[in-house]
mmCIF file with all atom_site columns, C-alpha atoms in Angstrom:
data_model
loop_
_atom_site.group_PDB
_atom_site.id
_atom_site.type_symbol
_atom_site.label_atom_id
_atom_site.label_alt_id
_atom_site.label_comp_id
_atom_site.label_asym_id
_atom_site.label_entity_id
_atom_site.label_seq_id
_atom_site.pdbx_PDB_ins_code
_atom_site.Cartn_x
_atom_site.Cartn_y
_atom_site.Cartn_z
_atom_site.occupancy
_atom_site.B_iso_or_equiv
_atom_site.pdbx_formal_charge
_atom_site.auth_seq_id
_atom_site.auth_comp_id
_atom_site.auth_asym_id
_atom_site.auth_atom_id
_atom_site.pdbx_PDB_model_num
ATOM 1   C CA . UNK A 1 1   ? -21.349 -231.127 42.400  1.00 94.00 ? 1   UNK A CA 1
ATOM 2   C CA . UNK A 1 2   ? -18.850 -233.388 44.063  1.00 97.00 ? 2   UNK A CA 1
ATOM 3   C CA . UNK A 1 3   ? -15.857 -232.510 46.244  1.00 98.00 ? 3   UNK A CA 1
ATOM 4   C CA . UNK A 1 4   ? -13.386 -233.071 43.388  1.00 97.00 ? 4   UNK A CA 1
ATOM 5   C CA . UNK A 1 5   ? -15.074 -230.444 41.192  1.00 97.00 ? 5   UNK A CA 1
ATOM 6   C CA . UNK A 1 6   ? -15.246 -227.950 44.060  1.00 98.00 ? 6   UNK A CA 1
ATOM 7   C CA . UNK A 1 7   ? -11.607 -228.513 44.994  1.00 98.00 ? 7   UNK A CA 1
ATOM 8   C CA . UNK A 1 8   ? -10.492 -228.198 41.363  1.00 97.00 ? 8   UNK A CA 1
ATOM 9   C CA . UNK A 1 9   ? -11.879 -224.647 41.404  1.00 96.00 ? 9   UNK A CA 1
ATOM 10  C CA . UNK A 1 10  ? -10.648 -223.704 44.888  1.00 97.00 ? 10  UNK A CA 1
ATOM 11  C CA . UNK A 1 11  ? -7.187  -225.304 44.864  1.00 97.00 ? 11  UNK A CA 1
ATOM 12  C CA . UNK A 1 12  ? -5.485  -222.667 42.638  1.00 96.00 ? 12  UNK A CA 1
ATOM 13  C CA . UNK A 1 13  ? -6.652  -219.996 45.113  1.00 94.00 ? 13  UNK A CA 1
ATOM 14  C CA . UNK A 1 14  ? -5.917  -221.992 48.268  1.00 92.00 ? 14  UNK A CA 1
ATOM 15  C CA . UNK A 1 15  ? -4.894  -220.705 50.715  1.00 86.00 ? 15  UNK A CA 1
ATOM 16  C CA . UNK A 1 16  ? -3.330  -217.288 49.982  1.00 86.00 ? 16  UNK A CA 1
ATOM 17  C CA . UNK A 1 17  ? -5.870  -215.781 47.553  1.00 90.00 ? 17  UNK A CA 1
ATOM 18  C CA . UNK A 1 18  ? -8.794  -217.078 49.589  1.00 92.00 ? 18  UNK A CA 1
ATOM 19  C CA . UNK A 1 19  ? -7.301  -215.695 52.798  1.00 88.00 ? 19  UNK A CA 1
ATOM 20  C CA . UNK A 1 20  ? -7.537  -212.207 51.254  1.00 85.00 ? 20  UNK A CA 1
ATOM 21  C CA . UNK A 1 21  ? -11.300 -212.623 51.155  1.00 88.00 ? 21  UNK A CA 1
ATOM 22  C CA . UNK A 1 22  ? -13.142 -210.450 53.685  1.00 87.00 ? 22  UNK A CA 1
ATOM 23  C CA . UNK A 1 23  ? -14.541 -213.155 55.887  1.00 86.00 ? 23  UNK A CA 1
ATOM 24  C CA . UNK A 1 24  ? -13.406 -214.890 59.018  1.00 87.00 ? 24  UNK A CA 1
ATOM 25  C CA . UNK A 1 25  ? -12.664 -218.556 59.038  1.00 92.00 ? 25  UNK A CA 1
ATOM 26  C CA . UNK A 1 26  ? -10.498 -221.286 57.658  1.00 94.00 ? 26  UNK A CA 1
ATOM 27  C CA . UNK A 1 27  ? -10.774 -222.343 54.039  1.00 95.00 ? 27  UNK A CA 1
ATOM 28  C CA . UNK A 1 28  ? -11.106 -226.091 54.084  1.00 96.00 ? 28  UNK A CA 1
ATOM 29  C CA . UNK A 1 29  ? -9.879  -228.937 51.906  1.00 96.00 ? 29  UNK A CA 1
ATOM 30  C CA . UNK A 1 30  ? -11.975 -231.932 50.899  1.00 97.00 ? 30  UNK A CA 1
ATOM 31  C CA . UNK A 1 31  ? -13.699 -233.987 51.996  1.00 98.00 ? 31  UNK A CA 1
ATOM 32  C CA . UNK A 1 32  ? -16.279 -231.290 52.681  1.00 98.00 ? 32  UNK A CA 1
ATOM 33  C CA . UNK A 1 33  ? -18.991 -231.739 55.242  1.00 97.00 ? 33  UNK A CA 1
ATOM 34  C CA . UNK A 1 34  ? -22.504 -230.723 54.286  1.00 97.00 ? 34  UNK A CA 1
ATOM 35  C CA . UNK A 1 35  ? -24.603 -228.162 56.078  1.00 95.00 ? 35  UNK A CA 1
ATOM 36  C CA . UNK A 1 36  ? -28.232 -229.099 56.900  1.00 93.00 ? 36  UNK A CA 1
ATOM 37  C CA . UNK A 1 37  ? -29.280 -227.987 53.385  1.00 94.00 ? 37  UNK A CA 1
ATOM 38  C CA . UNK A 1 38  ? -26.809 -230.424 51.755  1.00 96.00 ? 38  UNK A CA 1
ATOM 39  C CA . UNK A 1 39  ? -24.325 -227.738 50.663  1.00 98.00 ? 39  UNK A CA 1
ATOM 40  C CA . UNK A 1 40  ? -20.560 -228.221 50.929  1.00 98.00 ? 40  UNK A CA 1
ATOM 41  C CA . UNK A 1 41  ? -18.993 -226.143 53.723  1.00 97.00 ? 41  UNK A CA 1
ATOM 42  C CA . UNK A 1 42  ? -15.759 -224.766 52.209  1.00 97.00 ? 42  UNK A CA 1
ATOM 43  C CA . UNK A 1 43  ? -14.911 -222.120 54.832  1.00 96.00 ? 43  UNK A CA 1
ATOM 44  C CA . UNK A 1 44  ? -15.821 -222.164 58.504  1.00 95.00 ? 44  UNK A CA 1
ATOM 45  C CA . UNK A 1 45  ? -15.101 -219.736 61.332  1.00 91.00 ? 45  UNK A CA 1
ATOM 46  C CA . UNK A 1 46  ? -15.889 -222.393 63.948  1.00 87.00 ? 46  UNK A CA 1
ATOM 47  C CA . UNK A 1 47  ? -18.770 -220.345 65.299  1.00 86.00 ? 47  UNK A CA 1
ATOM 48  C CA . UNK A 1 48  ? -21.711 -219.088 63.272  1.00 89.00 ? 48  UNK A CA 1
ATOM 49  C CA . UNK A 1 49  ? -20.324 -217.946 59.912  1.00 93.00 ? 49  UNK A CA 1
ATOM 50  C CA . UNK A 1 50  ? -19.389 -220.135 56.983  1.00 94.00 ? 50  UNK A CA 1
ATOM 51  C CA . UNK A 1 51  ? -19.156 -220.274 53.202  1.00 97.00 ? 51  UNK A CA 1
ATOM 52  C CA . UNK A 1 52  ? -20.938 -223.011 51.293  1.00 98.00 ? 52  UNK A CA 1
ATOM 53  C CA . UNK A 1 53  ? -21.097 -224.244 47.732  1.00 98.00 ? 53  UNK A CA 1
ATOM 54  C CA . UNK A 1 54  ? -24.541 -225.309 46.616  1.00 98.00 ? 54  UNK A CA 1
ATOM 55  C CA . UNK A 1 55  ? -23.872 -228.773 45.201  1.00 97.00 ? 55  UNK A CA 1
ATOM 56  C CA . UNK A 1 56  ? -26.816 -228.553 42.750  1.00 96.00 ? 56  UNK A CA 1
ATOM 57  C CA . UNK A 1 57  ? -26.418 -225.000 41.425  1.00 96.00 ? 57  UNK A CA 1
ATOM 58  C CA . UNK A 1 58  ? -22.720 -224.312 42.096  1.00 96.00 ? 58  UNK A CA 1
ATOM 59  C CA . UNK A 1 59  ? -23.490 -220.994 43.800  1.00 98.00 ? 59  UNK A CA 1
ATOM 60  C CA . UNK A 1 60  ? -21.146 -219.813 46.554  1.00 98.00 ? 60  UNK A CA 1
ATOM 61  C CA . UNK A 1 61  ? -22.981 -218.394 49.565  1.00 98.00 ? 61  UNK A CA 1
ATOM 62  C CA . UNK A 1 62  ? -22.000 -216.641 52.783  1.00 97.00 ? 62  UNK A CA 1
ATOM 63  C CA . UNK A 1 63  ? -24.055 -217.921 55.714  1.00 96.00 ? 63  UNK A CA 1
ATOM 64  C CA . UNK A 1 64  ? -24.207 -216.016 58.983  1.00 92.00 ? 64  UNK A CA 1
ATOM 65  C CA . UNK A 1 65  ? -26.661 -217.506 61.447  1.00 87.00 ? 65  UNK A CA 1
ATOM 66  C CA . UNK A 1 66  ? -30.012 -217.395 59.599  1.00 85.00 ? 66  UNK A CA 1
ATOM 67  C CA . UNK A 1 67  ? -28.928 -214.959 56.856  1.00 93.00 ? 67  UNK A CA 1
ATOM 68  C CA . UNK A 1 68  ? -27.491 -215.969 53.508  1.00 96.00 ? 68  UNK A CA 1
ATOM 69  C CA . UNK A 1 69  ? -26.042 -213.853 50.748  1.00 97.00 ? 69  UNK A CA 1
ATOM 70  C CA . UNK A 1 70  ? -24.514 -214.642 47.376  1.00 98.00 ? 70  UNK A CA 1
ATOM 71  C CA . UNK A 1 71  ? -20.737 -214.378 47.015  1.00 98.00 ? 71  UNK A CA 1
ATOM 72  C CA . UNK A 1 72  ? -20.613 -215.805 43.476  1.00 98.00 ? 72  UNK A CA 1
ATOM 73  C CA . UNK A 1 73  ? -23.112 -217.446 41.149  1.00 98.00 ? 73  UNK A CA 1
ATOM 74  C CA . UNK A 1 74  ? -20.660 -220.246 40.416  1.00 98.00 ? 74  UNK A CA 1
ATOM 75  C CA . UNK A 1 75  ? -17.097 -221.358 41.099  1.00 97.00 ? 75  UNK A CA 1
ATOM 76  C CA . UNK A 1 76  ? -15.727 -219.889 37.850  1.00 96.00 ? 76  UNK A CA 1
ATOM 77  C CA . UNK A 1 77  ? -17.109 -216.482 38.793  1.00 97.00 ? 77  UNK A CA 1
ATOM 78  C CA . UNK A 1 78  ? -15.667 -216.919 42.297  1.00 97.00 ? 78  UNK A CA 1
ATOM 79  C CA . UNK A 1 79  ? -12.157 -217.265 40.859  1.00 96.00 ? 79  UNK A CA 1
ATOM 80  C CA . UNK A 1 80  ? -12.588 -214.019 38.910  1.00 96.00 ? 80  UNK A CA 1
ATOM 81  C CA . UNK A 1 81  ? -14.058 -212.208 41.913  1.00 95.00 ? 81  UNK A CA 1
ATOM 82  C CA . UNK A 1 82  ? -11.236 -213.408 44.175  1.00 93.00 ? 82  UNK A CA 1
ATOM 83  C CA . UNK A 1 83  ? -8.692  -212.091 41.651  1.00 91.00 ? 83  UNK A CA 1
ATOM 84  C CA . UNK A 1 84  ? -10.457 -208.717 41.402  1.00 90.00 ? 84  UNK A CA 1
ATOM 85  C CA . UNK A 1 85  ? -10.795 -208.428 45.177  1.00 88.00 ? 85  UNK A CA 1
ATOM 86  C CA . UNK A 1 86  ? -7.190  -209.459 45.730  1.00 83.00 ? 86  UNK A CA 1
ATOM 87  C CA . UNK A 1 87  ? -5.876  -206.744 43.437  1.00 77.00 ? 87  UNK A CA 1
ATOM 88  C CA . UNK A 1 88  ? -7.774  -203.984 45.228  1.00 72.00 ? 88  UNK A CA 1
ATOM 89  C CA . UNK A 1 89  ? -7.222  -205.476 48.675  1.00 60.00 ? 89  UNK A CA 1
ATOM 90  C CA . UNK A 1 90  ? -3.445  -205.192 48.254  1.00 61.00 ? 90  UNK A CA 1
ATOM 91  C CA . UNK A 1 91  ? -3.483  -201.730 46.671  1.00 56.00 ? 91  UNK A CA 1
ATOM 92  C CA . UNK A 1 92  ? -6.360  -200.009 48.432  1.00 56.00 ? 92  UNK A CA 1
ATOM 93  C CA . UNK A 1 93  ? -6.140  -197.690 51.381  1.00 55.00 ? 93  UNK A CA 1
ATOM 94  C CA . UNK A 1 94  ? -8.342  -198.545 54.320  1.00 55.00 ? 94  UNK A CA 1
ATOM 95  C CA . UNK A 1 95  ? -11.856 -197.135 54.623  1.00 53.00 ? 95  UNK A CA 1
ATOM 96  C CA . UNK A 1 96  ? -10.505 -194.377 56.859  1.00 49.00 ? 96  UNK A CA 1
ATOM 97  C CA . UNK A 1 97  ? -9.310  -192.653 53.649  1.00 53.00 ? 97  UNK A CA 1
ATOM 98  C CA . UNK A 1 98  ? -12.888 -192.146 52.495  1.00 58.00 ? 98  UNK A CA 1
ATOM 99  C CA . UNK A 1 99  ? -12.358 -190.480 49.117  1.00 66.00 ? 99  UNK A CA 1
ATOM 100 C CA . UNK A 1 100 ? -9.715  -192.838 47.763  1.00 67.00 ? 100 UNK A CA 1
ATOM 101 C CA . UNK A 1 101 ? -11.401 -195.909 49.244  1.00 66.00 ? 101 UNK A CA 1
ATOM 102 C CA . UNK A 1 102 ? -14.686 -194.855 47.685  1.00 70.00 ? 102 UNK A CA 1
ATOM 103 C CA . UNK A 1 103 ? -13.034 -194.832 44.257  1.00 75.00 ? 103 UNK A CA 1
ATOM 104 C CA . UNK A 1 104 ? -11.544 -198.289 44.813  1.00 75.00 ? 104 UNK A CA 1
ATOM 105 C CA . UNK A 1 105 ? -14.902 -199.591 46.019  1.00 77.00 ? 105 UNK A CA 1
ATOM 106 C CA . UNK A 1 106 ? -16.641 -198.210 42.928  1.00 83.00 ? 106 UNK A CA 1
ATOM 107 C CA . UNK A 1 107 ? -14.019 -199.815 40.684  1.00 84.00 ? 107 UNK A CA 1
ATOM 108 C CA . UNK A 1 108 ? -14.539 -203.200 42.355  1.00 87.00 ? 108 UNK A CA 1
ATOM 109 C CA . UNK A 1 109 ? -18.320 -202.860 42.132  1.00 90.00 ? 109 UNK A CA 1
ATOM 110 C CA . UNK A 1 110 ? -18.021 -202.086 38.394  1.00 93.00 ? 110 UNK A CA 1
ATOM 111 C CA . UNK A 1 111 ? -15.845 -205.158 37.858  1.00 94.00 ? 111 UNK A CA 1
ATOM 112 C CA . UNK A 1 112 ? -18.242 -207.284 39.889  1.00 96.00 ? 112 UNK A CA 1
ATOM 113 C CA . UNK A 1 113 ? -21.228 -206.205 37.759  1.00 97.00 ? 113 UNK A CA 1
ATOM 114 C CA . UNK A 1 114 ? -19.395 -207.478 34.678  1.00 97.00 ? 114 UNK A CA 1
ATOM 115 C CA . UNK A 1 115 ? -18.067 -210.688 36.282  1.00 97.00 ? 115 UNK A CA 1
ATOM 116 C CA . UNK A 1 116 ? -21.235 -211.732 38.114  1.00 98.00 ? 116 UNK A CA 1
ATOM 117 C CA . UNK A 1 117 ? -24.251 -209.377 37.987  1.00 98.00 ? 117 UNK A CA 1
ATOM 118 C CA . UNK A 1 118 ? -26.215 -211.498 40.474  1.00 98.00 ? 118 UNK A CA 1
ATOM 119 C CA . UNK A 1 119 ? -23.422 -211.258 43.086  1.00 97.00 ? 119 UNK A CA 1
ATOM 120 C CA . UNK A 1 120 ? -23.424 -207.473 42.618  1.00 96.00 ? 120 UNK A CA 1
ATOM 121 C CA . UNK A 1 121 ? -27.046 -207.258 43.785  1.00 96.00 ? 121 UNK A CA 1
ATOM 122 C CA . UNK A 1 122 ? -28.005 -204.796 46.534  1.00 93.00 ? 122 UNK A CA 1
ATOM 123 C CA . UNK A 1 123 ? -28.618 -207.365 49.283  1.00 94.00 ? 123 UNK A CA 1
ATOM 124 C CA . UNK A 1 124 ? -25.813 -209.745 48.394  1.00 97.00 ? 124 UNK A CA 1
ATOM 125 C CA . UNK A 1 125 ? -22.512 -210.294 50.202  1.00 96.00 ? 125 UNK A CA 1
ATOM 126 C CA . UNK A 1 126 ? -20.325 -207.755 48.369  1.00 93.00 ? 126 UNK A CA 1
ATOM 127 C CA . UNK A 1 127 ? -22.831 -204.929 48.553  1.00 91.00 ? 127 UNK A CA 1
ATOM 128 C CA . UNK A 1 128 ? -23.471 -205.549 52.237  1.00 89.00 ? 128 UNK A CA 1
ATOM 129 C CA . UNK A 1 129 ? -19.751 -205.828 52.994  1.00 86.00 ? 129 UNK A CA 1
ATOM 130 C CA . UNK A 1 130 ? -18.692 -202.642 51.192  1.00 77.00 ? 130 UNK A CA 1
ATOM 131 C CA . UNK A 1 131 ? -21.650 -200.780 52.712  1.00 77.00 ? 131 UNK A CA 1
ATOM 132 C CA . UNK A 1 132 ? -20.522 -201.867 56.170  1.00 75.00 ? 132 UNK A CA 1
ATOM 133 C CA . UNK A 1 133 ? -16.958 -200.722 55.477  1.00 68.00 ? 133 UNK A CA 1
ATOM 134 C CA . UNK A 1 134 ? -18.057 -197.285 54.356  1.00 63.00 ? 134 UNK A CA 1
ATOM 135 C CA . UNK A 1 135 ? -20.593 -196.716 57.114  1.00 59.00 ? 135 UNK A CA 1
ATOM 136 C CA . UNK A 1 136 ? -19.777 -194.656 60.168  1.00 53.00 ? 136 UNK A CA 1
ATOM 137 C CA . UNK A 1 137 ? -20.067 -197.862 62.212  1.00 50.00 ? 137 UNK A CA 1
ATOM 138 C CA . UNK A 1 138 ? -16.841 -199.322 60.821  1.00 45.00 ? 138 UNK A CA 1
ATOM 139 C CA . UNK A 1 139 ? -14.130 -199.587 63.462  1.00 45.00 ? 139 UNK A CA 1
ATOM 140 C CA . UNK A 1 140 ? -10.559 -200.592 62.733  1.00 48.00 ? 140 UNK A CA 1
ATOM 141 C CA . UNK A 1 141 ? -9.666  -203.190 65.395  1.00 47.00 ? 141 UNK A CA 1
ATOM 142 C CA . UNK A 1 142 ? -6.082  -201.852 65.608  1.00 48.00 ? 142 UNK A CA 1
ATOM 143 C CA . UNK A 1 143 ? -7.354  -198.334 66.308  1.00 48.00 ? 143 UNK A CA 1
ATOM 144 C CA . UNK A 1 144 ? -9.754  -199.655 68.930  1.00 47.00 ? 144 UNK A CA 1
ATOM 145 C CA . UNK A 1 145 ? -6.971  -201.505 70.769  1.00 52.00 ? 145 UNK A CA 1
ATOM 146 C CA . UNK A 1 146 ? -4.858  -198.311 70.820  1.00 51.00 ? 146 UNK A CA 1
ATOM 147 C CA . UNK A 1 147 ? -7.772  -196.313 72.221  1.00 49.00 ? 147 UNK A CA 1
ATOM 148 C CA . UNK A 1 148 ? -8.470  -198.868 74.937  1.00 51.00 ? 148 UNK A CA 1
ATOM 149 C CA . UNK A 1 149 ? -4.883  -198.651 76.172  1.00 53.00 ? 149 UNK A CA 1
ATOM 150 C CA . UNK A 1 150 ? -5.130  -194.871 76.510  1.00 53.00 ? 150 UNK A CA 1
ATOM 151 C CA . UNK A 1 151 ? -8.421  -194.748 78.412  1.00 54.00 ? 151 UNK A CA 1
ATOM 152 C CA . UNK A 1 152 ? -8.210  -194.748 82.201  1.00 51.00 ? 152 UNK A CA 1
ATOM 153 C CA . UNK A 1 153 ? -10.244 -197.304 84.085  1.00 51.00 ? 153 UNK A CA 1
ATOM 154 C CA . UNK A 1 154 ? -13.168 -195.669 85.826  1.00 51.00 ? 154 UNK A CA 1
ATOM 155 C CA . UNK A 1 155 ? -15.527 -196.857 88.509  1.00 49.00 ? 155 UNK A CA 1
ATOM 156 C CA . UNK A 1 156 ? -18.875 -197.582 86.905  1.00 48.00 ? 156 UNK A CA 1
ATOM 157 C CA . UNK A 1 157 ? -20.791 -197.491 90.158  1.00 49.00 ? 157 UNK A CA 1
ATOM 158 C CA . UNK A 1 158 ? -22.133 -200.965 89.501  1.00 45.00 ? 158 UNK A CA 1
ATOM 159 C CA . UNK A 1 159 ? -20.729 -202.273 92.740  1.00 46.00 ? 159 UNK A CA 1
ATOM 160 C CA . UNK A 1 160 ? -21.817 -200.323 95.808  1.00 43.00 ? 160 UNK A CA 1
ATOM 161 C CA . UNK A 1 161 ? -20.231 -202.701 98.305  1.00 40.00 ? 161 UNK A CA 1
ATOM 162 C CA . UNK A 1 162 ? -17.446 -201.165 100.304 1.00 42.00 ? 162 UNK A CA 1
ATOM 163 C CA . UNK A 1 163 ? -13.956 -202.327 99.389  1.00 40.00 ? 163 UNK A CA 1
ATOM 164 C CA . UNK A 1 164 ? -11.751 -204.304 101.765 1.00 41.00 ? 164 UNK A CA 1
ATOM 165 C CA . UNK A 1 165 ? -10.000 -201.126 102.897 1.00 42.00 ? 165 UNK A CA 1
ATOM 166 C CA . UNK A 1 166 ? -13.229 -199.228 103.557 1.00 40.00 ? 166 UNK A CA 1
ATOM 167 C CA . UNK A 1 167 ? -15.117 -199.461 106.822 1.00 39.00 ? 167 UNK A CA 1
ATOM 168 C CA . UNK A 1 168 ? -18.833 -199.272 107.410 1.00 30.00 ? 168 UNK A CA 1
ATOM 169 C CA . UNK A 1 169 ? -21.010 -199.601 110.414 1.00 36.00 ? 169 UNK A CA 1
ATOM 170 C CA . UNK A 1 170 ? -24.226 -201.435 110.998 1.00 41.00 ? 170 UNK A CA 1
ATOM 171 C CA . UNK A 1 171 ? -26.752 -199.506 113.051 1.00 40.00 ? 171 UNK A CA 1
#
């Protein structure tokens, strides 16, 4: 699959619909560079996460270090998934509202199973992402920043040297 075919699928979603996708990085325009496996890198966070399109199969994959998961089986399915995600992303409460968010998540998962059953698999991107959001480990960055401002700075005891205003004697 060449850059023109990939861009023809991505351009109608670029950049606003793609920016709603739950991944860090910048969605790129052609010409696309290839990763070591010969796949087109279409989104890159500049560090260790990126999205690729398999040039032979058309599959869209999320790559994070050595792990890969399927976002969409092909670019047509990606467009449908992006539309479904975008509609719930705008209307859904955050995961902190567990009951309502759970309903929205289930609705998206049902849509995904119809759009692209392979992408709805248990170890694929969407399943892993929604599981992470609904786990107790999820932290809203905005809430974390508020908490950090409220916490007083405490001495950790890591530095036992006396400060400049303290005196000590050598025996």
